[in-house]
CSV table of C-alpha atoms in Angstrom, one decimal:
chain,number,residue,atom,x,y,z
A,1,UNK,CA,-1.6,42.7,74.8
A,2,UNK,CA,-1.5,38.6,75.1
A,3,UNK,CA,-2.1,36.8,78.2
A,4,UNK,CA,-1.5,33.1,79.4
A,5,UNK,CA,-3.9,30.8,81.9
A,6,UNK,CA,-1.5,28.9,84.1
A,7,UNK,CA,-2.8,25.9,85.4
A,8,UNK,CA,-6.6,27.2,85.7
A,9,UNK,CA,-8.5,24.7,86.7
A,10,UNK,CA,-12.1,25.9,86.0
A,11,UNK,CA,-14.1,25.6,83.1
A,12,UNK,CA,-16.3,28.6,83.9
A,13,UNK,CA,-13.3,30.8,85.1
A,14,UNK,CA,-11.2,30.6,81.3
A,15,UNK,CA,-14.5,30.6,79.0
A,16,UNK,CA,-15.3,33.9,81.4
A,17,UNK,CA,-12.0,35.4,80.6
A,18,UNK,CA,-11.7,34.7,76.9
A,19,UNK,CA,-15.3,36.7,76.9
A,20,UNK,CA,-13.5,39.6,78.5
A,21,UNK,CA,-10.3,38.9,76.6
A,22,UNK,CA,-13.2,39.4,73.3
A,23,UNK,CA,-14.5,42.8,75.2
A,24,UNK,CA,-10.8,44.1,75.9
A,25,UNK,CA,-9.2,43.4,72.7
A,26,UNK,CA,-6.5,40.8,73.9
A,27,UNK,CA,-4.4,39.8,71.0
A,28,UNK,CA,-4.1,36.2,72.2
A,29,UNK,CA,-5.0,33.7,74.5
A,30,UNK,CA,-2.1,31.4,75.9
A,31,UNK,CA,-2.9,28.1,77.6
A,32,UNK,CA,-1.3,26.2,79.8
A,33,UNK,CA,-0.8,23.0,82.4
A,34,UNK,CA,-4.3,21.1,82.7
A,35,UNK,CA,-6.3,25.4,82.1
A,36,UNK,CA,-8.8,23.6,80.0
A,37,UNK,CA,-10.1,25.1,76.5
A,38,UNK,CA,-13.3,24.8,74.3
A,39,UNK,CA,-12.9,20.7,73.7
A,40,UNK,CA,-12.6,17.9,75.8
A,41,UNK,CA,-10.5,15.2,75.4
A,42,UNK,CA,-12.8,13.8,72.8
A,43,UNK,CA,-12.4,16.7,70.3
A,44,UNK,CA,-15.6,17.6,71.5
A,45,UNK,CA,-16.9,21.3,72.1
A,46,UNK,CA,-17.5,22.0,75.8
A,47,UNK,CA,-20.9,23.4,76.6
A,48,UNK,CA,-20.2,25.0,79.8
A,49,UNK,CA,-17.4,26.8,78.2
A,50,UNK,CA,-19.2,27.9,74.9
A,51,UNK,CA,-22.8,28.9,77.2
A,52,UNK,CA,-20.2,31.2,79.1
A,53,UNK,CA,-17.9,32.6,76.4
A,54,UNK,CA,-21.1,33.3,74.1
A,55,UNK,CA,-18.2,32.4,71.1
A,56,UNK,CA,-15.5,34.4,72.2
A,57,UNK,CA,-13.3,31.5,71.5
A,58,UNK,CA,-14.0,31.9,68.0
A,59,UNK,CA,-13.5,35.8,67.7
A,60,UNK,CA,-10.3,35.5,70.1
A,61,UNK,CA,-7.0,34.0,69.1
A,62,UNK,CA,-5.9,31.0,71.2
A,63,UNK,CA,-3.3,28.1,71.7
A,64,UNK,CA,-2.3,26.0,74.3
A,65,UNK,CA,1.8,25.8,75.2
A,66,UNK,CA,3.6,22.6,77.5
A,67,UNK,CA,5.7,24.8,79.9
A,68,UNK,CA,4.8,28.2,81.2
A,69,UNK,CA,8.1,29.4,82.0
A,70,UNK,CA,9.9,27.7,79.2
A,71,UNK,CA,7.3,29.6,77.0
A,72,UNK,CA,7.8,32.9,78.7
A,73,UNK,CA,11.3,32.8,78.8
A,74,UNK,CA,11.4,32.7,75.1
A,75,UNK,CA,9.2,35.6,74.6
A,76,UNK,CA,11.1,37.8,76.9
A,77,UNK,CA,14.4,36.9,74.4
A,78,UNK,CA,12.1,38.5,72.0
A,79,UNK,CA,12.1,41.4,73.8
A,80,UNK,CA,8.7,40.7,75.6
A,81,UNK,CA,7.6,42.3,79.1
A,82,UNK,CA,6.3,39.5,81.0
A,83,UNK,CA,3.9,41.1,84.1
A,84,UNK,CA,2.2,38.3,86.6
A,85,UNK,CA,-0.8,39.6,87.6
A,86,UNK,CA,-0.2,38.2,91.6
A,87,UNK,CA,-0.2,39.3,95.0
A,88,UNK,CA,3.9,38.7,96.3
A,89,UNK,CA,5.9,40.9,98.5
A,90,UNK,CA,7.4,42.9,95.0
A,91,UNK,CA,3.7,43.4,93.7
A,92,UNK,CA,3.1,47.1,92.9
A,93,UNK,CA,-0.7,48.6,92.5
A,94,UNK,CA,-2.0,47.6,88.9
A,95,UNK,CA,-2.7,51.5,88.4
A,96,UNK,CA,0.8,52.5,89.2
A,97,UNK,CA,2.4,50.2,86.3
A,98,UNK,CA,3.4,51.3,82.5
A,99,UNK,CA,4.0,48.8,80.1
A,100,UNK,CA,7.3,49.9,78.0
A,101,UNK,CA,5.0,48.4,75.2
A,102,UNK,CA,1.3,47.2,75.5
A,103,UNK,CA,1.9,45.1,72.1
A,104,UNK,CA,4.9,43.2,73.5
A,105,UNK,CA,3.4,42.7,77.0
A,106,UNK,CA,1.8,39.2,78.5
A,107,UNK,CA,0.0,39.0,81.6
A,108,UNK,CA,0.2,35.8,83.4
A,109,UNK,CA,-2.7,34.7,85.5
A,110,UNK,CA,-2.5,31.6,87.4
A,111,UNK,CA,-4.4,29.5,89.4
A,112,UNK,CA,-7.7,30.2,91.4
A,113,UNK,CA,-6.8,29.0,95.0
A,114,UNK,CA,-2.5,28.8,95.0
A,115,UNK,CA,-1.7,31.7,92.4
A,116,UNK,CA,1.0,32.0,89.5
A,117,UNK,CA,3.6,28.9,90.6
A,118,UNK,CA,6.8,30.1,91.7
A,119,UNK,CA,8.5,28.9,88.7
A,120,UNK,CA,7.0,31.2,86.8
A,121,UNK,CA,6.9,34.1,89.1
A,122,UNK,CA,10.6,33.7,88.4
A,123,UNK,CA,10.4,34.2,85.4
A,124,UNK,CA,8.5,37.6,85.6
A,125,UNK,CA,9.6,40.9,85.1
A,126,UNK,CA,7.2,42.6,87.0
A,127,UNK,CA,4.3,41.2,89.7
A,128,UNK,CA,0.9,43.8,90.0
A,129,UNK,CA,-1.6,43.0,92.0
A,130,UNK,CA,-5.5,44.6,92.4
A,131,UNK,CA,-5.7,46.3,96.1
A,132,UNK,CA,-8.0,44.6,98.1
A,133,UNK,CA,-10.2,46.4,100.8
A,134,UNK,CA,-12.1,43.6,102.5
A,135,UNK,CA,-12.0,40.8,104.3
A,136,UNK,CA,-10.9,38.8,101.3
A,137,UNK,CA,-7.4,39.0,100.2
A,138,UNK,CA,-8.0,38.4,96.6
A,139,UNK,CA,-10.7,38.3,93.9
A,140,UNK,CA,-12.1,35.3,91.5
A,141,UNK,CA,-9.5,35.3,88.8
A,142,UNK,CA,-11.8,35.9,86.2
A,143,UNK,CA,-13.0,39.1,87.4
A,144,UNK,CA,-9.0,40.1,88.1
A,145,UNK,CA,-8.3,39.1,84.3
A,146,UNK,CA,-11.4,41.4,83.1
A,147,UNK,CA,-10.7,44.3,85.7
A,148,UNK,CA,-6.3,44.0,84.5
A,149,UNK,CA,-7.6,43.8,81.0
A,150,UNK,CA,-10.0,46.3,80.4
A,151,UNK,CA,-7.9,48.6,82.6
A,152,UNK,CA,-4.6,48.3,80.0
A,153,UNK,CA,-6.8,48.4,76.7
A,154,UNK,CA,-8.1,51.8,77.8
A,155,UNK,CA,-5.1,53.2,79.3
């Protein structure tokens, strides 16, 4: 299981999910648009990101990519499922989707107030989303990427 960060925009949010990516197993981190990583634009490490990812970004593998859907489209010629993990009128419940194969399968997260970008919805083979119960339609997407992740590594 990989994942990409479309266009996050907080440090906190990605440094939270490569600490779950480190707890579920992810195979790889993917990184796109302005989702920042571990270094500024100096070279130099963030400490906001390393005082909430306790070093996952050591322990999980990680690279950034220039286009999302340019980068997914070439994965799903290699035979990849590509699954955003968004709320859209073809979402089905997370619980109710199979991969074909978890090892060839890359969830897309996008980002935290507009979502995974049309483009790359597009691009998608398959949109799940987490029910919501509340008054909120959608949860921070840190805690969507650990509840998605977790959920597929112990399927």
């Amino acid at each position: 299981m990989q994942v990409l960060l479309s266009g996050l925009r907080s440090v906190h949010n990605v440094a939270s999910c490569f600490r779950s990516a480190d707890g579920a197993g992810v195979e790889k981190v993917w990184l796109s648009g302005f989702t920042p990583d571990v270094y500024d634009k100096f070279g130099s490490e963030r400490i906001q990101f390393t005082r909430v990812s306790l070093g996952a970004e050591k322990s999980v593998a990680w690279e950034r990519v220039d286009d999302s859907a340019a980068f997914l489209l070439g994965l799903k010629k290699l035979g990849w499922q590509v699954v955003a993990v968004e709320q859209t009128k073809t979402s089905v419940n997370y619980v109710d989707f199979k991969p074909a194969d978890l090892g060839k399968t890359i969830f897309v997260f996008g980002h935290e107030v507009s979502g995974v970008s049309d483009e790359v919805l597009d691009v998608c083979d398959t949109h799940i989303e987490i029910p919501m119960h509340g008054e909120k339609n959608s949860l921070n997407v840190s805690v969507a990427f650990g509840i998605i992740t977790h959920h597929f590594a112990n399927a």
